[in-house]
PDB file of C-alpha atoms in Angstrom:
ATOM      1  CA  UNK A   1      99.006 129.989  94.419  1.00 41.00           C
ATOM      2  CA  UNK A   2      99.115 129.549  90.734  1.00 42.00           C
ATOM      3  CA  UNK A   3     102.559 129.831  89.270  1.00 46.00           C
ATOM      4  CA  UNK A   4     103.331 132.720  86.805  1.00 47.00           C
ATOM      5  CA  UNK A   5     102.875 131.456  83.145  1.00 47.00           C
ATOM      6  CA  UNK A   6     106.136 132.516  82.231  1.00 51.00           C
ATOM      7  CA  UNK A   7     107.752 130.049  85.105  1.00 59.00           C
ATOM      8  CA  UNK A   8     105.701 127.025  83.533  1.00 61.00           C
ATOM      9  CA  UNK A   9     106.346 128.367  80.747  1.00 65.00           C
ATOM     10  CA  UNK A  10     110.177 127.689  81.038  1.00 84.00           C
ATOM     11  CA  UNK A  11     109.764 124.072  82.137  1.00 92.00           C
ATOM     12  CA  UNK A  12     110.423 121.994  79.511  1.00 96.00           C
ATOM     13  CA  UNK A  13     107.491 119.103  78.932  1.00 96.00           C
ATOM     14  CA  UNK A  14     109.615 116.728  78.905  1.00 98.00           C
ATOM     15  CA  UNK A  15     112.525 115.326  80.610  1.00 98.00           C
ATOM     16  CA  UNK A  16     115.959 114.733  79.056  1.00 98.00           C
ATOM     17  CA  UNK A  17     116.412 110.500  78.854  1.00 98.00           C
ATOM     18  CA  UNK A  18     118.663 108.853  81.217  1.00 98.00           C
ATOM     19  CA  UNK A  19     119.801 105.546  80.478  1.00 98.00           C
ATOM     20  CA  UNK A  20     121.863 102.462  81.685  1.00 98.00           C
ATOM     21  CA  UNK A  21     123.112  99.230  80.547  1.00 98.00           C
ATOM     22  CA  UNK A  22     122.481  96.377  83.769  1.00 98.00           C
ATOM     23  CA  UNK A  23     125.418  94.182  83.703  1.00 98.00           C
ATOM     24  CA  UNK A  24     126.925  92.508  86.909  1.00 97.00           C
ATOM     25  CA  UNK A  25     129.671  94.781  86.895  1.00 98.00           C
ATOM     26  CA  UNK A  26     127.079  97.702  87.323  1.00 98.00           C
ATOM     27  CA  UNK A  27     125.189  95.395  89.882  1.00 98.00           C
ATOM     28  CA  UNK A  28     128.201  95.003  91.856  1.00 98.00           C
ATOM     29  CA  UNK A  29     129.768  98.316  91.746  1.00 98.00           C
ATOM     30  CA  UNK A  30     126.127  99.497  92.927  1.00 97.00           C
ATOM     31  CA  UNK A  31     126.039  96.846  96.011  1.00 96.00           C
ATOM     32  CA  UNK A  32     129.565  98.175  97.110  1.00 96.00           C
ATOM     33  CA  UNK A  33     128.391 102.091  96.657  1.00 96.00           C
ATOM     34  CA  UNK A  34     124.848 100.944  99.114  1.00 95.00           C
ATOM     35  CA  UNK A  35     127.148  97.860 101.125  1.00 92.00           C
ATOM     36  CA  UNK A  36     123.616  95.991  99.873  1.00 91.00           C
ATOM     37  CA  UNK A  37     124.894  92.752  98.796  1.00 91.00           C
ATOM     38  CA  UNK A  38     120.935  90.933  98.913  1.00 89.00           C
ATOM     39  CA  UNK A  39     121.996  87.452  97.150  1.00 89.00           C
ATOM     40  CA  UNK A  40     119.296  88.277  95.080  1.00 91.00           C
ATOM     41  CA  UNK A  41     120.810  91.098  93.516  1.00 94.00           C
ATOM     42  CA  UNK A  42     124.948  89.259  93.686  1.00 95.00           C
ATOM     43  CA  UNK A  43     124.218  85.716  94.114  1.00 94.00           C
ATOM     44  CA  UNK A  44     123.345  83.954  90.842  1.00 95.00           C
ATOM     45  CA  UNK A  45     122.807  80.533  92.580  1.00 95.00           C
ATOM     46  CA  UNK A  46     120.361  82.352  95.352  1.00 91.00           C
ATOM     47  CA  UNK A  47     118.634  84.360  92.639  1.00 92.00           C
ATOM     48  CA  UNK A  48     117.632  81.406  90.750  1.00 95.00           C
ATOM     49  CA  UNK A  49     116.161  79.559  93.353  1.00 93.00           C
ATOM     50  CA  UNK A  50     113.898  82.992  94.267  1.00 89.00           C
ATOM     51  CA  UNK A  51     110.601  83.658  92.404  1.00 88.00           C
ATOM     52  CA  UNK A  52     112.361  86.439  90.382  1.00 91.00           C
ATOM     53  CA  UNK A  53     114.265  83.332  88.797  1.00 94.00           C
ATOM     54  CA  UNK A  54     117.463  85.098  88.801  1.00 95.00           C
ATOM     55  CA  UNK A  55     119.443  88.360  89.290  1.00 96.00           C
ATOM     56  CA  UNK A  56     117.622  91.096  89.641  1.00 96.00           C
ATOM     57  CA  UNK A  57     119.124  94.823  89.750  1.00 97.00           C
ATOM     58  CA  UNK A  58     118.462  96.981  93.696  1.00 97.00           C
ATOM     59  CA  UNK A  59     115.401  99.441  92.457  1.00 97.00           C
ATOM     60  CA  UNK A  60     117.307 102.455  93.726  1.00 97.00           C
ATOM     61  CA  UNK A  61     120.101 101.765  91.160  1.00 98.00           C
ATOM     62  CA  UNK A  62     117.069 102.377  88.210  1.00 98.00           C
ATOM     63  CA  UNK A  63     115.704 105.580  90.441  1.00 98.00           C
ATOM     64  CA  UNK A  64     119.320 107.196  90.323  1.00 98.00           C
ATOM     65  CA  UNK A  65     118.558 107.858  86.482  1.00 98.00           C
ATOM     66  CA  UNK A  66     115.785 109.709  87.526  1.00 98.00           C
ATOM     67  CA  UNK A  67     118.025 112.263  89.443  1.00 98.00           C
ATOM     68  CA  UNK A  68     120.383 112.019  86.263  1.00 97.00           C
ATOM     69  CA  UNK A  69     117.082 113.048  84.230  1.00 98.00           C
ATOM     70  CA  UNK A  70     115.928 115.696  86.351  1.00 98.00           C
ATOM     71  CA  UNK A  71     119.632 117.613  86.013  1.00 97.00           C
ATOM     72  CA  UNK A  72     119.638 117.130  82.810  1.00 97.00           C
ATOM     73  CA  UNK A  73     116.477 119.489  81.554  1.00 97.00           C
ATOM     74  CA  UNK A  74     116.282 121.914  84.821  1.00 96.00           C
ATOM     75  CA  UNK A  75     120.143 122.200  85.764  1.00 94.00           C
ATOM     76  CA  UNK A  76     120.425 122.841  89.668  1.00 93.00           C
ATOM     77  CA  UNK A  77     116.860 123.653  90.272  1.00 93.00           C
ATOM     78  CA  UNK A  78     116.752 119.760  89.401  1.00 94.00           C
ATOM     79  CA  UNK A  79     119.202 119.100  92.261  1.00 95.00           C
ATOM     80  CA  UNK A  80     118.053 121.181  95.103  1.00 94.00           C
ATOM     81  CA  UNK A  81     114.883 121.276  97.119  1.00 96.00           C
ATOM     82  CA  UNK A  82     113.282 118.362  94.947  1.00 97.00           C
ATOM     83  CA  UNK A  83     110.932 115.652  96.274  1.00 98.00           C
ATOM     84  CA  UNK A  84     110.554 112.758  94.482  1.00 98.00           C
ATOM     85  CA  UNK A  85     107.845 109.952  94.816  1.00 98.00           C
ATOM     86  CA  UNK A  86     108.375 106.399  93.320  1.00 98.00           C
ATOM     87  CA  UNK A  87     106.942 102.528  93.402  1.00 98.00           C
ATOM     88  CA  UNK A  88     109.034 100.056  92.261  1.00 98.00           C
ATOM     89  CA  UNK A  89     106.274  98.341  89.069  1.00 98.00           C
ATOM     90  CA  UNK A  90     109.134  95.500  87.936  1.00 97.00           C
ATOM     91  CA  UNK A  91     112.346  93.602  88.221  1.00 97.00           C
ATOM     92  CA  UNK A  92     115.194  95.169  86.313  1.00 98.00           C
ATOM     93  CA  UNK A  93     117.124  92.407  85.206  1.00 97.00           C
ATOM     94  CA  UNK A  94     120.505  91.020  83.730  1.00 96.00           C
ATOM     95  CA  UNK A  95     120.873  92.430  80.755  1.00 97.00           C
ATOM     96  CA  UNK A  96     118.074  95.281  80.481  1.00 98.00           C
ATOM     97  CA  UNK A  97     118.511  98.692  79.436  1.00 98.00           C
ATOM     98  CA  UNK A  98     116.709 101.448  81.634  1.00 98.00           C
ATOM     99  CA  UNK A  99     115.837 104.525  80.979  1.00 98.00           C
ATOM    100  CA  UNK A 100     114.462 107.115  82.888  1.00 98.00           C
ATOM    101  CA  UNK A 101     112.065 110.176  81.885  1.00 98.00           C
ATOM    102  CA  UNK A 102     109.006 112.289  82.968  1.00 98.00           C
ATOM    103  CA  UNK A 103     106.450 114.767  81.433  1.00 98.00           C
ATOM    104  CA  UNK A 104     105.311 117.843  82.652  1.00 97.00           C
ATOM    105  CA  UNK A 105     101.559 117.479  84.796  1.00 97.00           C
ATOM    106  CA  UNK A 106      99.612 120.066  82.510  1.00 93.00           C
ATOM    107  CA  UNK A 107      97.294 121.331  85.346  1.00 89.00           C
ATOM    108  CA  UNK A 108      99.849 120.533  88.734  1.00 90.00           C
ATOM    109  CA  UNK A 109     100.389 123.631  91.490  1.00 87.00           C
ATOM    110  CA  UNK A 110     103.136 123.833  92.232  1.00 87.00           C
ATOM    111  CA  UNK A 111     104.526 122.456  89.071  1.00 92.00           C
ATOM    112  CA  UNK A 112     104.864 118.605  89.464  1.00 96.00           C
ATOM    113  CA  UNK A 113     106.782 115.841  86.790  1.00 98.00           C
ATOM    114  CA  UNK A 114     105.319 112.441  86.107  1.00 98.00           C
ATOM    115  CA  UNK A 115     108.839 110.377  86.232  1.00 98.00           C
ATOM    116  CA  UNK A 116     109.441 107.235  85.600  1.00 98.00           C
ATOM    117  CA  UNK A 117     112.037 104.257  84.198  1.00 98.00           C
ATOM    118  CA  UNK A 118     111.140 101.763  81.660  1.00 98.00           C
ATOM    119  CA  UNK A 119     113.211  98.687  80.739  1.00 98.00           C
ATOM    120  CA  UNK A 120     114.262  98.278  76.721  1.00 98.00           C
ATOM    121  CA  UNK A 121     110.476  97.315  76.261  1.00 98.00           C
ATOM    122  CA  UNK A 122     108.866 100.025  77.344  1.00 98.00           C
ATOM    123  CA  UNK A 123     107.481  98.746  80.097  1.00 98.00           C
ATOM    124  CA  UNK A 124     107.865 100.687  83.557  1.00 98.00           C
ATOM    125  CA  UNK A 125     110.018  99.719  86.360  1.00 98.00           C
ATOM    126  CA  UNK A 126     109.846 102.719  88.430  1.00 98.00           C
ATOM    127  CA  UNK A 127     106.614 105.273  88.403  1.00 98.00           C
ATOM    128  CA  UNK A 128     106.648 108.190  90.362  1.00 98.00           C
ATOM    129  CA  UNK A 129     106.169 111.982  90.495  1.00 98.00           C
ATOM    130  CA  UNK A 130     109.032 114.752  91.011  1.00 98.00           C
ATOM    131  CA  UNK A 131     108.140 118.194  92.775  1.00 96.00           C
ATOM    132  CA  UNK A 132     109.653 121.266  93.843  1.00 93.00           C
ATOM    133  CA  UNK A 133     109.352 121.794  98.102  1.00 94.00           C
ATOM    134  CA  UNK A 134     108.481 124.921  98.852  1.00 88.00           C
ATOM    135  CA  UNK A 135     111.080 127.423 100.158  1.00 79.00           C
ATOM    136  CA  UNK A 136     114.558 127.800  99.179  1.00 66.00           C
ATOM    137  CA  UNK A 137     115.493 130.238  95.978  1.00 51.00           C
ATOM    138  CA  UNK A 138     113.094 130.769  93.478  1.00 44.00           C
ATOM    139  CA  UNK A 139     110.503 127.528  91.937  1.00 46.00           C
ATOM    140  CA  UNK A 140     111.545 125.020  89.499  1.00 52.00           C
ATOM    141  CA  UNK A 141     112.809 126.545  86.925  1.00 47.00           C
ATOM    142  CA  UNK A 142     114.638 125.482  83.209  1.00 47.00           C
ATOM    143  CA  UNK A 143     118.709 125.993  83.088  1.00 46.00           C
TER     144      UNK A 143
ATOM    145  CA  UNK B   1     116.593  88.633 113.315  1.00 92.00           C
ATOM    146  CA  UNK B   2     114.388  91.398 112.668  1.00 95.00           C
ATOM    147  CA  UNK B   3     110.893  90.277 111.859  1.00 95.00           C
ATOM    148  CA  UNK B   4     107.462  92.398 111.638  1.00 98.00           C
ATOM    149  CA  UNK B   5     106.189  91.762 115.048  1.00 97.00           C
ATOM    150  CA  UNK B   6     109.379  93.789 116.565  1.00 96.00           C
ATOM    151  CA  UNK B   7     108.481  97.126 114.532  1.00 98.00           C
ATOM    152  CA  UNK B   8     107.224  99.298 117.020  1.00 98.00           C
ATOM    153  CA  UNK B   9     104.969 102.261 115.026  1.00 98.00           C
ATOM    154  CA  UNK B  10     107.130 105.873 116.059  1.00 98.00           C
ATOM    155  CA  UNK B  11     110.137 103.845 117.506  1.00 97.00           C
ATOM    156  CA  UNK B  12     113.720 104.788 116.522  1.00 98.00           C
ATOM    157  CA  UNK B  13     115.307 101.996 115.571  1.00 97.00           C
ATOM    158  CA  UNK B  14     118.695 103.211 115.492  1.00 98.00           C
ATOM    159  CA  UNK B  15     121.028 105.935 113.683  1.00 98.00           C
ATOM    160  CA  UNK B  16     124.635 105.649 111.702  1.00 98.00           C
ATOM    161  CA  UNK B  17     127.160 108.131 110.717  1.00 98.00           C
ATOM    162  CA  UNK B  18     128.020 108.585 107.089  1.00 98.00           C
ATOM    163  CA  UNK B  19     131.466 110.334 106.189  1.00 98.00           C
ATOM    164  CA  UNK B  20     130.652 112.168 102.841  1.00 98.00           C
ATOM    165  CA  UNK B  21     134.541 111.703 101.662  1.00 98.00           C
ATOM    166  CA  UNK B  22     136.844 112.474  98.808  1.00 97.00           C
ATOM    167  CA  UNK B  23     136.361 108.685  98.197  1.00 97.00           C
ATOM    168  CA  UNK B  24     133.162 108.611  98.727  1.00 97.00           C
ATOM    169  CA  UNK B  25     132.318 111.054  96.128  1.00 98.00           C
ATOM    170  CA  UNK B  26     134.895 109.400  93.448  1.00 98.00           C
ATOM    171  CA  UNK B  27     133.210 105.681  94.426  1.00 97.00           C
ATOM    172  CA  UNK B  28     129.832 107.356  93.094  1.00 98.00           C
ATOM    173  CA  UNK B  29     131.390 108.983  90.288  1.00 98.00           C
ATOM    174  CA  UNK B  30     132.779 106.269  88.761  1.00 98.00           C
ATOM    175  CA  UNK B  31     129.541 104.392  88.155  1.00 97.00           C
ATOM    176  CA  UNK B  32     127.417 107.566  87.257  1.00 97.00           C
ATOM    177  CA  UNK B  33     130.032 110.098  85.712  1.00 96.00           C
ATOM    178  CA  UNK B  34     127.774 112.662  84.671  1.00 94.00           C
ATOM    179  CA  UNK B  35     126.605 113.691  88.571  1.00 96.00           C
ATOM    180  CA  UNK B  36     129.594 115.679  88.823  1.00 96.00           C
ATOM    181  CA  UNK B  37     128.819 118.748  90.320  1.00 96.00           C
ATOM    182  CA  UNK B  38     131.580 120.553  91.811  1.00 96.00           C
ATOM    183  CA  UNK B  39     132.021 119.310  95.420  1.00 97.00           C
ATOM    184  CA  UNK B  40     128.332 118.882  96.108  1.00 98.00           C
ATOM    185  CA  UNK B  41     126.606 115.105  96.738  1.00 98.00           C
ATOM    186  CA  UNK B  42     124.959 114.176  94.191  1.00 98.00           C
ATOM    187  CA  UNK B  43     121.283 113.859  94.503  1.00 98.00           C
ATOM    188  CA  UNK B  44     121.689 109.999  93.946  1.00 97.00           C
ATOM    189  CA  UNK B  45     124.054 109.747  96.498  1.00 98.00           C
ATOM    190  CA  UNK B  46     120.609 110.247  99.096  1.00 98.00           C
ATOM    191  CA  UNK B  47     120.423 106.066  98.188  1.00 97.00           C
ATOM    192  CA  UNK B  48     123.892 105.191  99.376  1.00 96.00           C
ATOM    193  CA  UNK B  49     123.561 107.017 102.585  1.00 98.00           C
ATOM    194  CA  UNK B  50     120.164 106.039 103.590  1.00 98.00           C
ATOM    195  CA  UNK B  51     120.710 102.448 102.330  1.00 96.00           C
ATOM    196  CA  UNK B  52     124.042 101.788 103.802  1.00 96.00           C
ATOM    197  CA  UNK B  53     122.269 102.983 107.532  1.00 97.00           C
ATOM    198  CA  UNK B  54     119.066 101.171 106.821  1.00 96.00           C
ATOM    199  CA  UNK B  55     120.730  97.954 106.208  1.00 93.00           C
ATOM    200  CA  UNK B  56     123.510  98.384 108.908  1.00 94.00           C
ATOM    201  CA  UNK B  57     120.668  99.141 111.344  1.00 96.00           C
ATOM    202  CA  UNK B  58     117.705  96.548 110.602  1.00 95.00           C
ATOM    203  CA  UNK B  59     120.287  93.558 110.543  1.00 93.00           C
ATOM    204  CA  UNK B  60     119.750  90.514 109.910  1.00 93.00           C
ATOM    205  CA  UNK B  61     116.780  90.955 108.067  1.00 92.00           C
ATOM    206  CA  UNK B  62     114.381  87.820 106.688  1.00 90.00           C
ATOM    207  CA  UNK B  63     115.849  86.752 103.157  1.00 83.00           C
ATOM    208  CA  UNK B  64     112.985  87.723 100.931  1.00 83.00           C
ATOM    209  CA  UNK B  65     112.020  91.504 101.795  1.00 90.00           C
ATOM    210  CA  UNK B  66     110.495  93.521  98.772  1.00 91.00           C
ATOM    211  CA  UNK B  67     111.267  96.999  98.588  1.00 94.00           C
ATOM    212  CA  UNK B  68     108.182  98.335  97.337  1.00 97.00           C
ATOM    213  CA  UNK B  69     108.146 102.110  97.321  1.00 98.00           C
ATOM    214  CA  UNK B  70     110.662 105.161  98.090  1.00 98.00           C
ATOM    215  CA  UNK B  71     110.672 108.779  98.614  1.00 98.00           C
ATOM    216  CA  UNK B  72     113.024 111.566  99.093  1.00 98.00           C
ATOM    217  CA  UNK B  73     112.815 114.762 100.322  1.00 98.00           C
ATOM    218  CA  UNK B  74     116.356 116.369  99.279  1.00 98.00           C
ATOM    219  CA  UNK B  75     116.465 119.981 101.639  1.00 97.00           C
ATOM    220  CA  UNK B  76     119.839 120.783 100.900  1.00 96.00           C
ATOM    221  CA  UNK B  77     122.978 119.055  99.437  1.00 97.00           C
ATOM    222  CA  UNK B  78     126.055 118.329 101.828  1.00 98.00           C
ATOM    223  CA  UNK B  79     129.576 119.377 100.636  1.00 97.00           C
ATOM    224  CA  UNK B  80     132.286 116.813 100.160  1.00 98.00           C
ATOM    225  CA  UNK B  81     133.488 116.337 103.639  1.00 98.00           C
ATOM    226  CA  UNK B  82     130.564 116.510 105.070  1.00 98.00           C
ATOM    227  CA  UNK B  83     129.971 114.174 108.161  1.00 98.00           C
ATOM    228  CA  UNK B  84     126.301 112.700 108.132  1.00 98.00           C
ATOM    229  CA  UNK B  85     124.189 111.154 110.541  1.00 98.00           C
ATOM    230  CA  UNK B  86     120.671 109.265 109.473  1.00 98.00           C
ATOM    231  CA  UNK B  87     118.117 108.279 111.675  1.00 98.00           C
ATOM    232  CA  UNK B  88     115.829 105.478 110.910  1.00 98.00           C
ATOM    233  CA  UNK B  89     112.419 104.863 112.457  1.00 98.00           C
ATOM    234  CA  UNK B  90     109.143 102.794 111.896  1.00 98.00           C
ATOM    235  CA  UNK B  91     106.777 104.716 110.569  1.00 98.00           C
ATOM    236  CA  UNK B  92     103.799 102.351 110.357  1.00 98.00           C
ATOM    237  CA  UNK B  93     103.074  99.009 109.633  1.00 98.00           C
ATOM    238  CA  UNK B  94     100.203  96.947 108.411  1.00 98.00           C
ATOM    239  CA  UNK B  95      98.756  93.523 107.106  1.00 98.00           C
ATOM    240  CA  UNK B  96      96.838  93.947 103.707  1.00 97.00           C
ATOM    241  CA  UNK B  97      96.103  91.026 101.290  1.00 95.00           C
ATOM    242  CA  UNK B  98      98.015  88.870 103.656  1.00 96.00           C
ATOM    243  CA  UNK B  99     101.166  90.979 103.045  1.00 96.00           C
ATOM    244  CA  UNK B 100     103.418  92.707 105.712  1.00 98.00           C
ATOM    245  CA  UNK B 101     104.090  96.170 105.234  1.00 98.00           C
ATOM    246  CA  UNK B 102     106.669  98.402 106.668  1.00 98.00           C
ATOM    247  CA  UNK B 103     107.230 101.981 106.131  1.00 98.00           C
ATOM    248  CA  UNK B 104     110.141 103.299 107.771  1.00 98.00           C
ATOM    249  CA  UNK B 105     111.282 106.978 107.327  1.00 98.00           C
ATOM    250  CA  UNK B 106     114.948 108.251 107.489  1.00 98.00           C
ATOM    251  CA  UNK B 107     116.523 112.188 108.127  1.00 98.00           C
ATOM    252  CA  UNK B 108     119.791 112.741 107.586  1.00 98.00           C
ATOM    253  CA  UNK B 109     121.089 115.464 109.036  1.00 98.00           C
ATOM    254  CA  UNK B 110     124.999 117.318 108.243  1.00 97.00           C
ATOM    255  CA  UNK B 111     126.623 117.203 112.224  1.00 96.00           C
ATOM    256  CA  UNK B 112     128.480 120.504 111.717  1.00 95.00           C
ATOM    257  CA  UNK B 113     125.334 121.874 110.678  1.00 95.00           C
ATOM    258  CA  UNK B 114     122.782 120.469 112.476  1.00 96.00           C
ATOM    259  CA  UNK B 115     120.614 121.028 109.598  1.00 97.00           C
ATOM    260  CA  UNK B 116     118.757 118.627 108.489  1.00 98.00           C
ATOM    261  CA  UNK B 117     120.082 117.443 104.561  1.00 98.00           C
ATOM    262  CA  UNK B 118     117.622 115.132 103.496  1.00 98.00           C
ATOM    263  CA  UNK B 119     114.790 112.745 104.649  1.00 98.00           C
ATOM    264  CA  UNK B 120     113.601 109.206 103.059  1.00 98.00           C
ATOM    265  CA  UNK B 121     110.759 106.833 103.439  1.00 98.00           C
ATOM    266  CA  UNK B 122     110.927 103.443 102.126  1.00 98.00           C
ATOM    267  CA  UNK B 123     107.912 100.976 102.139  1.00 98.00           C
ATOM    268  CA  UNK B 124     108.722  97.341 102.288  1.00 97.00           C
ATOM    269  CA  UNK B 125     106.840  94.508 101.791  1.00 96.00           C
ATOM    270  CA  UNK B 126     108.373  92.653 104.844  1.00 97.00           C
ATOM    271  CA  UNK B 127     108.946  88.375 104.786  1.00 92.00           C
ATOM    272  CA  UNK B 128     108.548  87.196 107.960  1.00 95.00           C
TER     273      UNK B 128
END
């Protein structure tokens, strides 16, 4: 089924930005929250020895943003009853800035975000797609 | 040591119990402040629960795994307090280009409940 104009039409086209300076303390704090301490991601002397050449930030530390984005423009329809779809394109490093958004899908049924996280270059770390599941009360809707 | 030739397509590998606590909650907080919402998890909070039981369960693991790809299906947000339980299974895995994939899926589901909360599927490009 097609949604009802006036529900698209209260999406917004664009997601609010989510960002986040990646320092070690962040890096940390994130391996205690998951109890994922990978050397790669806490182990400078590991790291360097890896192909990534050093630290690199856990991917689901970057994809949190994208949760951060999604409450941001729709309010609780961007917390509840959402699936979301991502790849991991890139190291986040040391020292990058990340920031998470997404755009509207013009022609999607049920109404579906392109998401995704780019470092301070504007190249993406995380790609992906956000979607309301079926069921629950009412579709995706703007706050 | 788990390596690719012990995944077992459909196999449950194992399950661990997650206490959604006051701490809990406050841990998250402090690193992403603006998830506050009342008592509810926040929908970030999906990664520290299905993490924390995917690496308690598939331990040790060969140094080296990539984690490639994720999804999340959130159903319904546990309350502070909640106690959680997640389930981890091999989905599938393949050889392509010489690479060793894994998918495994997760559910979490609230105990008091029963009801399943949220599930998870992480693909992993596995090292040994």
């Amino acid at each position: 089924m097609q949604p009802q104009p006036t529900q698209r039409n209260r999406l917004p086209s664009e997601l609010a930005p989510a960002a986040l300076d990646v320092n070690s303390t962040v890096i940390a704090h994130y391996a205690r929250l998951t109890d994922d301490f990978n050397p790669i991601h806490v182990d400078p002397d590991f790291a360097a020895t890896t192909p990534m050449g050093g630290i690199i930030a856990h991917g689901m530390l970057s994809m949190s943003l994208i949760w951060q984005a999604l409450a941001r423009s729709l309010g609780q329809a961007g917390r509840e009853r959402i699936e979301l779809k991502v790849r991991f394109t890139r190291p986040v490093r040391l020292g990058d800035t990340v920031t998470a958004g997404g755009r509207l899908l013009p022609d999607a049924s049920p109404a579906c975000y392109e998401v995704w996280v780019q470092n301070q270059a504007g190249d993406p770390v995380i790609v992906g797609t956000a979607q309301r599941i079926p069921g629950g009360a009412g579709e995706m809707a703007a706050k | 040591m788990f390596d690719f030739e012990r995944f077992r397509p459909g196999e449950l590998i194992g399950a661990r119990d997650f206490d959604l606590s006051e701490q809990a909650l406050q841990d998250w907080l402090a690193l992403f402040p603006d998830d506050r919402d009342g008592d509810l998890m926040p929908p970030g909070m999906m990664a520290a629960v299905s993490i924390r039981a995917y690496s308690d369960i598939l331990s040790p693991r060969p140094p080296g795994n990539v984690h490639a790809a994720q999804e999340y299906r959130l159903l319904r947000r546990p309350r502070q307090g909640a106690q959680l339980t997640t389930r981890v299974l091999c989905a599938e895995k393949e050889i392509r280009k010489d690479r060793r994939w894994v998918t495994f899926d997760s559910e979490t589901t609230d105990r008091e409940s029963n009801e399943i909360a949220f599930t998870g599927r992480m693909i992993v490009i596995w090292a040994a």
